[in-house]
Short mmCIF file of C-alpha atoms in Angstrom, two decimals:
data_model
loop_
_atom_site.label_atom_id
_atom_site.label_comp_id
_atom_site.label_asym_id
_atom_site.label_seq_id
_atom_site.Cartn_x
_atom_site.Cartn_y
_atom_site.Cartn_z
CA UNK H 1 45.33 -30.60 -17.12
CA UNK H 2 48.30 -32.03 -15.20
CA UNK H 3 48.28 -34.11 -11.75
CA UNK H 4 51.74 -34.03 -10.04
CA UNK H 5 52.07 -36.20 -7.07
CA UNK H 6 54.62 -36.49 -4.77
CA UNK H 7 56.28 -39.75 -3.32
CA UNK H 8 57.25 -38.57 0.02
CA UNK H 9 59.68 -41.96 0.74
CA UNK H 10 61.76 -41.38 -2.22
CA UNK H 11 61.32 -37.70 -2.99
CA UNK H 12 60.24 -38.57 -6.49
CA UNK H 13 57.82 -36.53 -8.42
CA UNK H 14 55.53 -37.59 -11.45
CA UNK H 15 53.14 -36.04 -13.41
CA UNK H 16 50.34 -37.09 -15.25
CA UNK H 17 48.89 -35.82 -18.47
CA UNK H 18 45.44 -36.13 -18.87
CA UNK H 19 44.45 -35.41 -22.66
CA UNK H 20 40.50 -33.96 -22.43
CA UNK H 21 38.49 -34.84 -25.49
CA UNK H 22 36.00 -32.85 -26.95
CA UNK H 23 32.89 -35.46 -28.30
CA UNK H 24 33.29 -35.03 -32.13
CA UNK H 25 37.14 -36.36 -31.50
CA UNK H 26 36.08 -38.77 -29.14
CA UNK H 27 33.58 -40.50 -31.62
CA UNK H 28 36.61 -40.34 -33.84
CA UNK H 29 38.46 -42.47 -32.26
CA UNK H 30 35.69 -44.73 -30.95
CA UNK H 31 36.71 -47.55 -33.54
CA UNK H 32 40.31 -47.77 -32.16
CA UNK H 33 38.64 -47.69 -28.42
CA UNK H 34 36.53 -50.87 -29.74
CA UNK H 35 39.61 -52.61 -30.96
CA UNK H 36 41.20 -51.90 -27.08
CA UNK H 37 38.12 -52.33 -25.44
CA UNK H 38 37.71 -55.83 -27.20
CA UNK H 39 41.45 -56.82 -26.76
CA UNK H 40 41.09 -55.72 -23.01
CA UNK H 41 38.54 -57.89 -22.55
CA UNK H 42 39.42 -61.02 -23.89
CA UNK H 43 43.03 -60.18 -22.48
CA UNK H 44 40.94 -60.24 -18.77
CA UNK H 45 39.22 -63.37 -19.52
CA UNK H 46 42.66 -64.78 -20.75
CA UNK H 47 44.10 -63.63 -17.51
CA UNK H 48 41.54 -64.98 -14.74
CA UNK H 49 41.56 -68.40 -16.51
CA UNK H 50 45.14 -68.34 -16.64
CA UNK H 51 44.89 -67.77 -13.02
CA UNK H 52 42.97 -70.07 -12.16
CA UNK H 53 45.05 -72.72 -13.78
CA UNK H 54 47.44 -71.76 -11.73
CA UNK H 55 45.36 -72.07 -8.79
CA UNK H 56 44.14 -75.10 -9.28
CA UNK H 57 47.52 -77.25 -10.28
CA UNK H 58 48.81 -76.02 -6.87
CA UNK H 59 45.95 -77.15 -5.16
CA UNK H 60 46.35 -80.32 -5.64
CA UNK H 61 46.45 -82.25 -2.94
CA UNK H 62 50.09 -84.69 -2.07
CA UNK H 63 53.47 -83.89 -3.27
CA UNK H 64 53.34 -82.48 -7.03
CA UNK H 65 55.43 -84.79 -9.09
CA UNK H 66 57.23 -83.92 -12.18
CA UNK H 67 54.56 -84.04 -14.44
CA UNK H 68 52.24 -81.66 -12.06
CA UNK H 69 55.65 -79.52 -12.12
CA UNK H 70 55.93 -79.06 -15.55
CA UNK H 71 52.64 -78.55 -15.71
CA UNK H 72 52.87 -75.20 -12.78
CA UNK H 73 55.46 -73.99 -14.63
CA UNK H 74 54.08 -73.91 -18.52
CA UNK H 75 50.86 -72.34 -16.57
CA UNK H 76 52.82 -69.45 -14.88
CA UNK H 77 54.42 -68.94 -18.41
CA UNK H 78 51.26 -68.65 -19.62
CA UNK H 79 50.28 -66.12 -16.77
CA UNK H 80 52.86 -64.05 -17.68
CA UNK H 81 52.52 -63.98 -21.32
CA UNK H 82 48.89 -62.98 -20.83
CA UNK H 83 49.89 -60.18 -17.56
CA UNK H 84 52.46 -58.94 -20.37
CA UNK H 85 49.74 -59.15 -22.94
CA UNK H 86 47.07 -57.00 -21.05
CA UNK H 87 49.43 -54.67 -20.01
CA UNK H 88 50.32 -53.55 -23.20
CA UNK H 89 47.16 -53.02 -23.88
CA UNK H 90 46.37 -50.78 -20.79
CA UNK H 91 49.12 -48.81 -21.71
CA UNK H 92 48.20 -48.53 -25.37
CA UNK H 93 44.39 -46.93 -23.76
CA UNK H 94 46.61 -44.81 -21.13
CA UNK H 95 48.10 -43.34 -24.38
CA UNK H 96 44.61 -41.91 -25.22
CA UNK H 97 44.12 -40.97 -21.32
CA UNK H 98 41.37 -43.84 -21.29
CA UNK H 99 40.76 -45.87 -18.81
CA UNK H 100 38.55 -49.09 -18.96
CA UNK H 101 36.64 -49.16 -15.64
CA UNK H 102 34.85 -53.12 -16.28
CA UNK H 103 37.02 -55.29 -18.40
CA UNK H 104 34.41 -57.95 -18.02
CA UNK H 105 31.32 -55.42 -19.49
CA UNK H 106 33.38 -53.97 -21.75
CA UNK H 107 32.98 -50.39 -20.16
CA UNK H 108 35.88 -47.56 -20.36
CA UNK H 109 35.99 -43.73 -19.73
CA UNK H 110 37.00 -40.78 -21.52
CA UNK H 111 37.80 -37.54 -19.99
CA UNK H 112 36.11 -34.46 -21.31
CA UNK H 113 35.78 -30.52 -19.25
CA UNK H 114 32.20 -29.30 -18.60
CA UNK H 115 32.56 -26.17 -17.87
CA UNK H 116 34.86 -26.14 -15.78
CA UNK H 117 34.45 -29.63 -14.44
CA UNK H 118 35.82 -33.19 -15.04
CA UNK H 119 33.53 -35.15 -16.76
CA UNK H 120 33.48 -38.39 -18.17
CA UNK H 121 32.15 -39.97 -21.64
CA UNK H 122 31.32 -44.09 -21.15
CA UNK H 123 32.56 -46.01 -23.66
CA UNK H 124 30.25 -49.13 -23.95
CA UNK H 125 31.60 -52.03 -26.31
CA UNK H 126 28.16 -53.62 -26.62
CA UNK H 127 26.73 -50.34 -27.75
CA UNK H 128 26.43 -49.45 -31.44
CA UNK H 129 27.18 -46.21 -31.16
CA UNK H 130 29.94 -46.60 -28.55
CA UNK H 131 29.50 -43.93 -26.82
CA UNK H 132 26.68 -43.45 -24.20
#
């Protein structure tokens, strides 16, 4: 199944391949999806403390001297590394056609046809079984 869309500014045109799974393959590959699921995850949590690092060193109240400077700038490098991090990891699911739709819960989708439909199997990483 293939989604084209069209960037009308630039005249660009991409297309998107969506790989459907049947459920035998997707419990197949359910122990990789735990491993990308997990690394998501923490990647998030890495990301909104990292954030809020940032956040809070440039809320601080006065002038920032050079310590406090330092300090901004080791935490945006930080930012990045994880933004880089998490990334790579989205892509890595994106591979798979996977999409995690709650970092936080652990929760991603995988696309299946019923029937003729889109459909979608949930991927729960707090579920033995990880599909529910």
């Amino acid at each position: 199944m293939k989604k084209k869309q069209r960037d009308h500014d630039e005249g660009v045109e991409s297309a998107v391949t969506l790989r459907l799974w049947k459920y035998a393959d997707a419990q197949k590959v359910v122990p990789y999806l735990r491993s990308l699921t997990q690394s998501l995850r923490e990647g998030w949590v890495d990301l909104r403390q990292a954030q809020e690092q940032v956040r809070r060193i440039e809320a601080r109240p006065g002038r920032p001297d050079r310590d406090s400077l330092i300090q901004l700038e080791e935490a945006r490098r930080e930012l990045d590394r994880v933004e880089a991090s998490l990334e790579e990891t989205m892509h890595e699911m994106l591979e798979l056609s996977a999409y995690c739709v709650d970092p936080g819960a652990g929760l991603a989708v995988i696309p299946f046809l019923k029937g003729e439909a889109l459909a979608w199997f949930v991927f729960d990483l707090f579920d033995a079984s990880g599909l529910v």
